[in-house]
Coordinates of C-alpha atoms and ligand atoms in Angstrom, one line a residue:
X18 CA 72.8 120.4 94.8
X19 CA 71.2 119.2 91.4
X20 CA 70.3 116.1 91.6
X21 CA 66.9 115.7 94.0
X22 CA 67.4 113.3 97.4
X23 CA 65.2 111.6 95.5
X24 CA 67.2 110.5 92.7
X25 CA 66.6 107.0 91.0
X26 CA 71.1 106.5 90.7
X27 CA 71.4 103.0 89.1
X28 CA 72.1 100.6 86.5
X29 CA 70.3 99.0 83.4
X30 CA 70.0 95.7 81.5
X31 CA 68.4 93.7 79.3
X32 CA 67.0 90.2 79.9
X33 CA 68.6 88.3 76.6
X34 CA 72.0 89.8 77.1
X35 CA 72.5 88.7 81.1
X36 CA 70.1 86.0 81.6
X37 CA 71.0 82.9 79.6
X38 CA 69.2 79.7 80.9
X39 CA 67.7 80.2 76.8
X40 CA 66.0 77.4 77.2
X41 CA 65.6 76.8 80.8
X42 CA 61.9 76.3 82.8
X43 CA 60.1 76.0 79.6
X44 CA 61.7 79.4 77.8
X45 CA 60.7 79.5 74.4
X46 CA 63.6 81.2 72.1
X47 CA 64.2 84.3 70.8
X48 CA 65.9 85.6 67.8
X49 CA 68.9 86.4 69.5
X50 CA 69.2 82.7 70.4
X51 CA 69.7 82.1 66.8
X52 CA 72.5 84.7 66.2
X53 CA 76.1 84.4 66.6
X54 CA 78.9 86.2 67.7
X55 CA 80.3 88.9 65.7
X56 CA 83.3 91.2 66.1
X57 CA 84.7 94.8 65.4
X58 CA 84.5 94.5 61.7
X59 CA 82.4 91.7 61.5
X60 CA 78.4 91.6 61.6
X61 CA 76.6 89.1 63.7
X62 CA 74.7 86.3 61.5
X63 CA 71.5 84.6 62.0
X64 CA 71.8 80.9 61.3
X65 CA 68.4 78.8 59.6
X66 CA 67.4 75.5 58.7
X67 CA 64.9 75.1 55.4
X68 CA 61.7 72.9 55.1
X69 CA 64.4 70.5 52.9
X70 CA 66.5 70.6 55.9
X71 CA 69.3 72.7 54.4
X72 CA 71.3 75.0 56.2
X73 CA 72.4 78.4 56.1
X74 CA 73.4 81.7 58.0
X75 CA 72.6 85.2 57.0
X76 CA 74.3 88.6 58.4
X77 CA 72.9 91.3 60.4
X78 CA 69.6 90.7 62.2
X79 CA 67.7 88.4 60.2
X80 CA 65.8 90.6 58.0
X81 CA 67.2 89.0 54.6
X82 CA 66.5 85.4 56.0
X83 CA 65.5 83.3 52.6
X84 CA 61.3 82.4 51.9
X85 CA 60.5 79.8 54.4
X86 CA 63.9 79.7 56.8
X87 CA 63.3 79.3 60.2
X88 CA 66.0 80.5 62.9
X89 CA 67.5 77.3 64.2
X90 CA 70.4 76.7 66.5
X91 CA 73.4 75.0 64.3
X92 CA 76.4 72.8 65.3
X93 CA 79.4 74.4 64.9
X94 CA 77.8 78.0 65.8
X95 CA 78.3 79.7 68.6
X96 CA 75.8 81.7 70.1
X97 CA 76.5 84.1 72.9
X98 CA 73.0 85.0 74.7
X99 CA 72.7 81.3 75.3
X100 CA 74.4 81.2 78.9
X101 CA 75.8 85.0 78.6
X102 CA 76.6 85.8 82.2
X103 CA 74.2 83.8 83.9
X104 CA 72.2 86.2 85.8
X105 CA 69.3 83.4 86.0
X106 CA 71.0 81.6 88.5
X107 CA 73.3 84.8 89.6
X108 CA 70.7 87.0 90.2
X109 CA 71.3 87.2 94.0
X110 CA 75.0 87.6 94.3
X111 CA 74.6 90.4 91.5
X112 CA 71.8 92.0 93.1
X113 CA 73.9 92.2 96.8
X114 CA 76.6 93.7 94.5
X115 CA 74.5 96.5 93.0
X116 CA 73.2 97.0 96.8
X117 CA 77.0 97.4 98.3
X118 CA 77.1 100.3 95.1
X119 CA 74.4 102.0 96.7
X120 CA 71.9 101.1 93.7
X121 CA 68.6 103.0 94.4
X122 CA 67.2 101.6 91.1
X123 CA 67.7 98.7 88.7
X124 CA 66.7 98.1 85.0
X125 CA 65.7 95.2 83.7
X126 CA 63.5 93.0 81.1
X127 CA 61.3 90.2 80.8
X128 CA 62.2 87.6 78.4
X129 CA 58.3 87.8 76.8
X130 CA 59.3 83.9 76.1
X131 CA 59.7 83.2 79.2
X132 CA 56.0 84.5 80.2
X133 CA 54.7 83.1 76.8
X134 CA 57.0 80.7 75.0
X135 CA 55.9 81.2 71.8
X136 CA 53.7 83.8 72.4
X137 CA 49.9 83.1 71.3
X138 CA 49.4 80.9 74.7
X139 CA 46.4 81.5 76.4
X140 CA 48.1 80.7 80.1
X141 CA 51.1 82.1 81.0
X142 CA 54.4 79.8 82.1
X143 CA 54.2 79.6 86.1
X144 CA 58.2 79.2 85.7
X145 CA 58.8 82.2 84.5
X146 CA 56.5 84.2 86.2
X147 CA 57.8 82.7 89.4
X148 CA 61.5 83.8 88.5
X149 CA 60.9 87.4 88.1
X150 CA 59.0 87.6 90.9
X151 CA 62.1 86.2 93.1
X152 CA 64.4 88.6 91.2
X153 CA 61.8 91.8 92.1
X154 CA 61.5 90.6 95.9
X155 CA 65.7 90.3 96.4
X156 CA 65.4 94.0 94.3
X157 CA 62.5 95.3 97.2
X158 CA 65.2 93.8 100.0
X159 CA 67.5 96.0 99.3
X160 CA 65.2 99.3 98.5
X161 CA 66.1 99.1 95.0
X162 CA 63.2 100.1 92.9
X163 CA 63.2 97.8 89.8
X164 CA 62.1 99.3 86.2
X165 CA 61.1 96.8 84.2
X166 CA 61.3 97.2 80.1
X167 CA 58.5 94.6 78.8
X168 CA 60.0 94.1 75.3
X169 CA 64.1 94.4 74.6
X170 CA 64.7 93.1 71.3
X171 CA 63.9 89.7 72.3
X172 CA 59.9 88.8 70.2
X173 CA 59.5 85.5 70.7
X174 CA 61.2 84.2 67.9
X175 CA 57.6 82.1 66.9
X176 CA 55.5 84.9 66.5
X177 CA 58.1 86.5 64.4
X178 CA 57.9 83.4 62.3
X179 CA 54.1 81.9 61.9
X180 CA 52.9 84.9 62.2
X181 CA 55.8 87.3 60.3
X182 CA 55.9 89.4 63.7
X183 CA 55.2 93.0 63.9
X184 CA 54.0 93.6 60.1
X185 CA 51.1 91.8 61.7
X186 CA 48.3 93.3 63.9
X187 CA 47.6 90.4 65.5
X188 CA 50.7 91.3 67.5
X189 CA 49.1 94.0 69.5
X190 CA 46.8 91.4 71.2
X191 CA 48.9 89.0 71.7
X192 CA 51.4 92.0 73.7
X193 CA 48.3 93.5 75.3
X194 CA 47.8 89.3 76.7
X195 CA 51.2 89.5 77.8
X196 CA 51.4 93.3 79.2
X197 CA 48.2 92.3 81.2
X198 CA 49.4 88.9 82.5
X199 CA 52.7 91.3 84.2
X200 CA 51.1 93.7 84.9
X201 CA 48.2 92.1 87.6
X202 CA 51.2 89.2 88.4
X203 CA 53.9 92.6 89.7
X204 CA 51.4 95.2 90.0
X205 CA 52.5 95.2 94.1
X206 CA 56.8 95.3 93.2
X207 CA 57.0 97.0 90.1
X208 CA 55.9 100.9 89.3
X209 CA 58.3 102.2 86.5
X210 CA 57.8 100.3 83.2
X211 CA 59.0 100.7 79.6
X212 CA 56.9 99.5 77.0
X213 CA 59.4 99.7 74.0
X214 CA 63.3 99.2 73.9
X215 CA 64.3 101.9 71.4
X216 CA 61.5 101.9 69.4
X217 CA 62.7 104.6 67.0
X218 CA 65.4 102.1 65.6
X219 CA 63.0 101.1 63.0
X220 CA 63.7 103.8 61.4
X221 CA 66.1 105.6 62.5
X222 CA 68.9 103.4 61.5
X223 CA 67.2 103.0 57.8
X224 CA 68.6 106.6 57.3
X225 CA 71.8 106.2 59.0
X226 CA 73.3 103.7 56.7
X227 CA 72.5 105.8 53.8
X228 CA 69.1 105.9 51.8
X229 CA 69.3 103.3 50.5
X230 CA 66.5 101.0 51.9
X231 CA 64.2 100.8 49.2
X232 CA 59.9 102.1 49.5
X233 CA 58.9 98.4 50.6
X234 CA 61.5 98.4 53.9
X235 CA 60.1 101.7 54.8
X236 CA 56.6 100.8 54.4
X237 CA 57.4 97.7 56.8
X238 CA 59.0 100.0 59.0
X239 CA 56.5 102.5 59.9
X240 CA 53.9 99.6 59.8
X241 CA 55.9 98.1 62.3
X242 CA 56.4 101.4 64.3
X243 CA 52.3 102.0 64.1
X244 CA 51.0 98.9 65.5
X245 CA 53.9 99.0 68.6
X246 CA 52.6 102.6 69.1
X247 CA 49.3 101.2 69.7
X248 CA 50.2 98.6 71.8
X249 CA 52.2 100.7 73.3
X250 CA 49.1 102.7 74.2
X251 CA 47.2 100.3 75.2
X252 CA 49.4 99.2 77.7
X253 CA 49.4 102.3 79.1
X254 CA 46.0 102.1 79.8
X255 CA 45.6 98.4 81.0
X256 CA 48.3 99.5 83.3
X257 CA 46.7 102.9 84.9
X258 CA 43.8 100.8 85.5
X259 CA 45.8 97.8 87.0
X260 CA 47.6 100.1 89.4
X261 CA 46.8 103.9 89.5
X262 CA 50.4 104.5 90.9
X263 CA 52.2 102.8 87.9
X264 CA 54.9 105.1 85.5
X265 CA 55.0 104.0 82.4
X266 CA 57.4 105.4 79.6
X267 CA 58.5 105.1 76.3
X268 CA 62.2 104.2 75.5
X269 CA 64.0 106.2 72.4
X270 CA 67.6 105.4 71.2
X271 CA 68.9 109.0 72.0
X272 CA 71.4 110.5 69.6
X273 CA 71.7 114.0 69.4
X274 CA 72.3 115.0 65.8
X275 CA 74.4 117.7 64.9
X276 CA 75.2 119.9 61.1
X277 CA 79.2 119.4 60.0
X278 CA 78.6 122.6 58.3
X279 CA 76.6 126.1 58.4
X280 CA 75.5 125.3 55.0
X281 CA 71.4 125.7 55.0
X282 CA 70.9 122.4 53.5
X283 CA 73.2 120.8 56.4
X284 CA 70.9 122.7 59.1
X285 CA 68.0 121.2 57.1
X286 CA 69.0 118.0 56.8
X287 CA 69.8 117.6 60.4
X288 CA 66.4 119.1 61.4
X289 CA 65.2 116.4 59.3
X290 CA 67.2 113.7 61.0
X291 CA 66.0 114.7 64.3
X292 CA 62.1 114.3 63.4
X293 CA 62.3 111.4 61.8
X294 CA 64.8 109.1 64.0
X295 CA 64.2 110.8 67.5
X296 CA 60.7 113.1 67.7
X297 CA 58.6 110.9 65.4
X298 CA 58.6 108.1 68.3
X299 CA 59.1 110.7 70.9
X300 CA 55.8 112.7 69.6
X301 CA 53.2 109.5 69.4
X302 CA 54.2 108.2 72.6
X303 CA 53.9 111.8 74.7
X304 CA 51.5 113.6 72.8
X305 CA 49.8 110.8 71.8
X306 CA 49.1 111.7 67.7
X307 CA 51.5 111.9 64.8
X308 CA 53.2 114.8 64.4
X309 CA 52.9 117.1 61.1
X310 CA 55.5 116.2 59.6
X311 CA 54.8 112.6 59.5
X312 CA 53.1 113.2 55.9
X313 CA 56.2 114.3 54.9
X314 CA 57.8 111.1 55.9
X315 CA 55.4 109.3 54.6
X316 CA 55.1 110.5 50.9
X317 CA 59.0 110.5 50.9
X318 CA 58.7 106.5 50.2
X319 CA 55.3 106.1 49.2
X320 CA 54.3 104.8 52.6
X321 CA 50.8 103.9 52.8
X322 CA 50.1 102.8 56.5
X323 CA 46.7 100.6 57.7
X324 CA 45.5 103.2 60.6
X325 CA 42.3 102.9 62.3
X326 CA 40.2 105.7 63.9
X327 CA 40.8 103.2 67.3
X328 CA 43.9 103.2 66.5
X329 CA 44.0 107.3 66.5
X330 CA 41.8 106.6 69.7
X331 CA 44.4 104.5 71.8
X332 CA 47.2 106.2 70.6
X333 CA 45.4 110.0 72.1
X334 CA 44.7 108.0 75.7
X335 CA 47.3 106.0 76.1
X336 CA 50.4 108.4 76.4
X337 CA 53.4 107.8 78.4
X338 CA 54.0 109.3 82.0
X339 CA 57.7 109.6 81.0
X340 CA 59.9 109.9 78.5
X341 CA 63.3 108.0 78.8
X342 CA 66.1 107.3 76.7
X343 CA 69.0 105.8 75.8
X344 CA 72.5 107.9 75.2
X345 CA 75.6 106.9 74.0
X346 CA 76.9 109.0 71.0
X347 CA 76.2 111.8 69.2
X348 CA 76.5 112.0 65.3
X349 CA 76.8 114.3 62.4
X350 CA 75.4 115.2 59.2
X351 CA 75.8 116.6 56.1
X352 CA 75.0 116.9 52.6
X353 CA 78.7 117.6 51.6
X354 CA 80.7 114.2 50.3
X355 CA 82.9 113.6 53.2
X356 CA 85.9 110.6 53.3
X357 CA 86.2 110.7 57.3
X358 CA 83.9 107.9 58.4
X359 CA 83.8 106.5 61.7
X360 CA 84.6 103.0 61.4
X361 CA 83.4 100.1 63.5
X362 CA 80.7 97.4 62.5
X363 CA 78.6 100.3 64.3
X364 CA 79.4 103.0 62.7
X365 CA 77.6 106.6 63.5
X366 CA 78.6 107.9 60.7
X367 CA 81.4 111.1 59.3
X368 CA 83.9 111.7 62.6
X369 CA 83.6 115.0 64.5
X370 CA 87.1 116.4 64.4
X371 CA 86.2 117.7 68.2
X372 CA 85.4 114.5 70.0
X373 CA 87.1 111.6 70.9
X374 CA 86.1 107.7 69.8
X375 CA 85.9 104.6 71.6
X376 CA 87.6 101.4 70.2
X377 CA 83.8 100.5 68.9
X378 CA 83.9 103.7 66.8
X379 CA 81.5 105.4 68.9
X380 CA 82.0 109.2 70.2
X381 CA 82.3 110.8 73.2
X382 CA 80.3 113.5 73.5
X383 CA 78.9 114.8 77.0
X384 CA 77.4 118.1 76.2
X385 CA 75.2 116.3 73.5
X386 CA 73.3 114.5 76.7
X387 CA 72.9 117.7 77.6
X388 CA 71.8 119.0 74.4
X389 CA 69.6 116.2 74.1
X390 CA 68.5 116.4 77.5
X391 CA 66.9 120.0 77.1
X392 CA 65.9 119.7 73.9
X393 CA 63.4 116.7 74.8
X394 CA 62.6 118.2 77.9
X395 CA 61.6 121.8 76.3
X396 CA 59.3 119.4 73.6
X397 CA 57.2 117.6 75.8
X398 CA 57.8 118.7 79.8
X399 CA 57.7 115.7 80.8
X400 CA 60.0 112.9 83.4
X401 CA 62.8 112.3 82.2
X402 CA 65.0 109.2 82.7
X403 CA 68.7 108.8 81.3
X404 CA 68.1 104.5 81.5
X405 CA 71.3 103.7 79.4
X406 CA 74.6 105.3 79.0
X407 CA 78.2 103.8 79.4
X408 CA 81.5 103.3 77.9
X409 CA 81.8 99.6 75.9
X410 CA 85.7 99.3 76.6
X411 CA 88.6 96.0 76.6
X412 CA 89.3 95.8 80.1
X413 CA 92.6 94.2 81.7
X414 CA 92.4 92.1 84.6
X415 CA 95.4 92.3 86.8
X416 CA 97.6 89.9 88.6
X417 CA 95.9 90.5 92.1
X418 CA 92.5 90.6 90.4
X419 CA 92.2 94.4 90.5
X420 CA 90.6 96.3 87.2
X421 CA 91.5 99.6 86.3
X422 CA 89.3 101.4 84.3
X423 CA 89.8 105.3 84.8
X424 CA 88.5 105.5 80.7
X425 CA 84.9 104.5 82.1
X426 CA 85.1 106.5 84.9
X427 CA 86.1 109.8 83.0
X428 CA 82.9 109.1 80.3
X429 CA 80.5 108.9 83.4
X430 CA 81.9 112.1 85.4
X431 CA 81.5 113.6 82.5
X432 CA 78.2 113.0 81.5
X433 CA 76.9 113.4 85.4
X434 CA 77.9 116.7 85.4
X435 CA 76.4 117.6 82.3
X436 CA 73.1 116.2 83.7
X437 CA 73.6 118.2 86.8
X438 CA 73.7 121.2 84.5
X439 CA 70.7 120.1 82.5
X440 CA 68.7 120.1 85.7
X441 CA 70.1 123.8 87.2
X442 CA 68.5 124.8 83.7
X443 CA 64.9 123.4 84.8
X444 CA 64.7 120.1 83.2
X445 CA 63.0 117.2 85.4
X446 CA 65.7 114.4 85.5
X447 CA 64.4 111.7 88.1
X448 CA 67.2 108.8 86.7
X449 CA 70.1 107.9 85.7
X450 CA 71.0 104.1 85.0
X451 CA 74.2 103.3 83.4
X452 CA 74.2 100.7 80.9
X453 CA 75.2 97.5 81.4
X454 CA 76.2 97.9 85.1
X455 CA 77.3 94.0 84.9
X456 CA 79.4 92.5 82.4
X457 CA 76.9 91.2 79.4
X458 CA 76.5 90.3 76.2
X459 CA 76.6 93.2 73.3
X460 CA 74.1 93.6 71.5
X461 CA 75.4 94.6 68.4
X462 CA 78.6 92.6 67.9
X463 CA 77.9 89.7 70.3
X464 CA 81.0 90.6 72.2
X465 CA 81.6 90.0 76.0
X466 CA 85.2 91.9 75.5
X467 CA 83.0 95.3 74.5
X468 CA 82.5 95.5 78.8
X469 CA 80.3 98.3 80.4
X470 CA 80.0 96.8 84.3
X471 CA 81.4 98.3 87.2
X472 CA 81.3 94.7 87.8
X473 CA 83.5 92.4 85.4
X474 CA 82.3 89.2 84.8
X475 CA 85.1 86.2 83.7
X476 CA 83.8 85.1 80.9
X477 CA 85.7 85.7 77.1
X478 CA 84.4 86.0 73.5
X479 CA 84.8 82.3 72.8
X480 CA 82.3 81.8 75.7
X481 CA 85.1 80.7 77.6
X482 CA 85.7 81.8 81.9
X483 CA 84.6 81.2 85.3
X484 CA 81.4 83.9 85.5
X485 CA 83.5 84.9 88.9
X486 CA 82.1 88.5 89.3
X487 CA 85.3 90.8 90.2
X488 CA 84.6 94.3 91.0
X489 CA 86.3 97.0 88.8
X490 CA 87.9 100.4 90.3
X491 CA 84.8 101.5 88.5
X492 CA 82.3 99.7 91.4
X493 CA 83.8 102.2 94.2
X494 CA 83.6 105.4 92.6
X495 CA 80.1 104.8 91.7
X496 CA 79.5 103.6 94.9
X497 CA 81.0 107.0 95.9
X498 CA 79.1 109.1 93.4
X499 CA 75.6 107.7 94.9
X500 CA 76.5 108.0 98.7
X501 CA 77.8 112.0 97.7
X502 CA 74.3 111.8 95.0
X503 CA 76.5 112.8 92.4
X504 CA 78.0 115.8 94.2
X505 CA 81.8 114.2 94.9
X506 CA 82.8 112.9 91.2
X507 CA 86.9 112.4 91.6
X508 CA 88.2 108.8 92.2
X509 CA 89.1 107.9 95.7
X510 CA 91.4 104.9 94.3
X511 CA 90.9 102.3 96.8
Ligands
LIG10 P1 76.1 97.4 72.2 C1 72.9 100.6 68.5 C2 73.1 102.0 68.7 C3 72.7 102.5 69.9 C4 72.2 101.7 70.9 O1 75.0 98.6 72.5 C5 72.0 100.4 70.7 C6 72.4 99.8 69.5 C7 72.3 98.3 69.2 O2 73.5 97.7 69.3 O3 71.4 99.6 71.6 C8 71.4 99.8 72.9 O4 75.7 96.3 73.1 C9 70.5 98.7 73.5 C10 71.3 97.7 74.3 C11 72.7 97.7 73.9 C12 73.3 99.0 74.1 O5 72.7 100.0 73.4 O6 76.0 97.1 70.8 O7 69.3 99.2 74.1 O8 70.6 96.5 74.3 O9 73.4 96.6 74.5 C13 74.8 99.1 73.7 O10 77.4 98.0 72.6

């Protein structure tokens, strides 16, 4: 028996890629209400209007938006997170589903804009306050223990714009408002909270695309990184003094990094990788100072970062009671020229000859959970928490309504047992929440077709569907996997 009686067995989502109602009760938006739908080989595009009313869209994320664009929603656009699979008004009937699976725990955000709608509000919206709370108290019916991310890629998109978002340090108080405002409203239904989705991104993905950001989109970077550290901290400590019992964690983007060759430099170079995308985050948040080789990073681009001794201060008291992570992928590196590239408007990089890739060029690779697993674990000895992990695969709905996904379930036994082993060597797993256990919006292409959910959701990429929920082949062997707690892995096929 690995896995403890204990063990948190669940799924995991994120409040602007199931919710929709954008811009219902008062929400304010986000940026990802601005952003359209992209594809396999096509990037997703923010759309603006300029001060002179002219219109425009730009690719990616946003971050090359013209002087004085704001996002604005566009005719002719459309824009996926707007209804996406309508947990707002679903929340019930999805929530009995992940009950009938067994769920013992359930991951989640706030949409910040629905707490503040642009964000620098003194009161908070009752509205939205009032709809979490319904959604935490249909969780607590059930016994499902809700973990609660505070911010998942969705600033609200006015404090990104009038106040130019997190290169700002106003941003810290105007989190630590909001963290505070959640924190007494749910201190009595929620315990486990995350302050960060993937926080290391910032940087991490700077490097994975080549070197070729230039010194000025580092500097922004780490600038960025170093004030979220410190609110970061800072809700760690509002929130030990809010509720004693509370659990709060970081959340990394977990990709375990490996050399393509035994040259030196390769080994080097991937050491490298590892510090600055995965234990430079990892190392503020659980040890609560920057780690030696931060210097290092810095110099590398000439980053000069505005630090206080408070800062140093909050960042020393306010470390995480966890350490939990995303894990999809793992991903090579080398120094050597290489042709091989994984494609996919996602790509992770040169292919590994000895793993298998997913339609979104994304690997399959098991034993790097582990890896990862007991590499974090040895750094820091702390909780760990596997809160996203999945397959994003085109599923076929059949004729009698039946979904048969054996592809999902082989990447999930898979990565189960490896966690099983991780914890026979001594590390502390407490949970394991697959990603997208429901149908939802991606959040790199925009796609509903890249599908995670034991439960599908009847909706298409054109927006198009019913939002029927079906349940996939998927929903009973997971359902089987939690009543065994992970001990009886092969499909019963129903
Ligand atoms: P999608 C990139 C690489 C690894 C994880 O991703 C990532 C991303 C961003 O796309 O994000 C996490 O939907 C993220 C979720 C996201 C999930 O991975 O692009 O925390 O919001 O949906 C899967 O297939």
């Amino acid at each position: 028996m690995s896995f403890s009686s204990n063990f948190y067995w669940g799924g995991a989502t994120a409040a602007n890629q199931c919710e929709g109602a954008y811009n219902t009760d008062g929400r304010g938006l986000a940026r990802t209400d601005v952003t359209t739908a992209g594809s396999y080989n096509k990037m997703r595009t923010v759309t603006y209007k300029m001060p002179d009313g002219t219109t425009g869209e730009v690719n990616g994320f946003g971050f090359d938006m013209p002087e004085g664009a704001k996002g604005a929603i566009l005719d002719g656009y459309y824009y996926p997170n707007h209804e996406s699979i309508d947990f707002y008004h679903h929340y019930k009937e999805d929530i009995a589903l992940f009950a009938e699976m067994g769920f013992k725990m359930f991951r989640m955000s706030i949409s910040w804009s629905r707490i503040f709608p642009n964000g620098d509000e003194e009161k908070p919206n009752q509205k939205g306050l009032d709809f979490y709370r319904s959604v935490f108290e249909e969780l607590r019916k059930y016994n499902i223990e809700p973990l609660v991310t505070i911010s998942h890629f969705d600033t609200p998109l006015y404090l990104e714009e009038n106040y130019n978002g997190w290169n700002n340090r106003k941003m810290i108080d105007f989190y630590v408002h909001y963290v505070e405002t959640i924190f007494n409203e749910y201190k009595d239904l929620v315990k486990y909270w995350l302050t960060f989705n993937e926080i290391n991104n910032t940087v991490m993905f700077l490097d994975m695309f080549g070197s070729k950001a230039s010194d000025k989109v580092y500097q922004e970077a780490y600038q960025q990184l170093h004030y979220q550290y410190v609110a970061s901290a800072k809700a760690v400590k509002i929130g030990h003094k809010i509720n004693s019992e509370f659990m709060i964690g970081c959340m990394i983007c977990g990709i375990t990094n490996y050399p393509m060759t035994c040259d030196p430099k390769d080994v080097m170079l991937t050491r490298y990788k590892w510090e600055q995308g995965i234990f430079y985050s990892g190392d503020v948040q659980c040890k609560g100072k920057y780690p030696t080789f931060a210097k290092r990073l810095w110099n590398e681009h000439n980053v000069k970062l505005d630090i206080t001794d408070e800062d140093l201060n909050d960042l020393k008291e306010g470390t995480v009671d966890m350490y939990t992570f995303s894990y999809y992928s793992s991903s090579i590196v080398t120094t050597h020229k290489v042709e091989n590239n994984a494609s996919g408007n996602f790509s992770m990089g040169t292919k590994n000859p000895y793993l298998k890739y997913s339609d979104w060029g994304w690997s399959t690779d098991a034993l790097g959970l582990r890896y990862y697993l007991e590499t974090i674990y040895d750094r820091y000895e702390l909780p760990l928490m596997v809160v996203e992990n999945g397959l994003g695969a085109v599923d076929k709905v059949e004729e009698d309504g039946s979904i048969h996904d054996p592809y999902r379930i082989e990447y999930m036994k898979e990565h189960i047992k490896e966690m099983s082993k991780a914890i026979d060597n001594g590390v502390d797993l407490i949970a394991y929440t697959t990603w997208g256990c429901i149908d939802l919006v991606s959040a790199g292409t925009g796609q509903m077709s890249k599908r995670y959910g034991f439960i599908y959701v009847d909706k298409d990429d054109e927006g198009k569907g019913s939002l029927k929920r079906l349940k996939k082949d998927s929903f009973y062997w997971y359902k089987q996997v939690i009543e065994s707690n992970g001990e009886n892995l092969e499909m019963e096929v129903k």
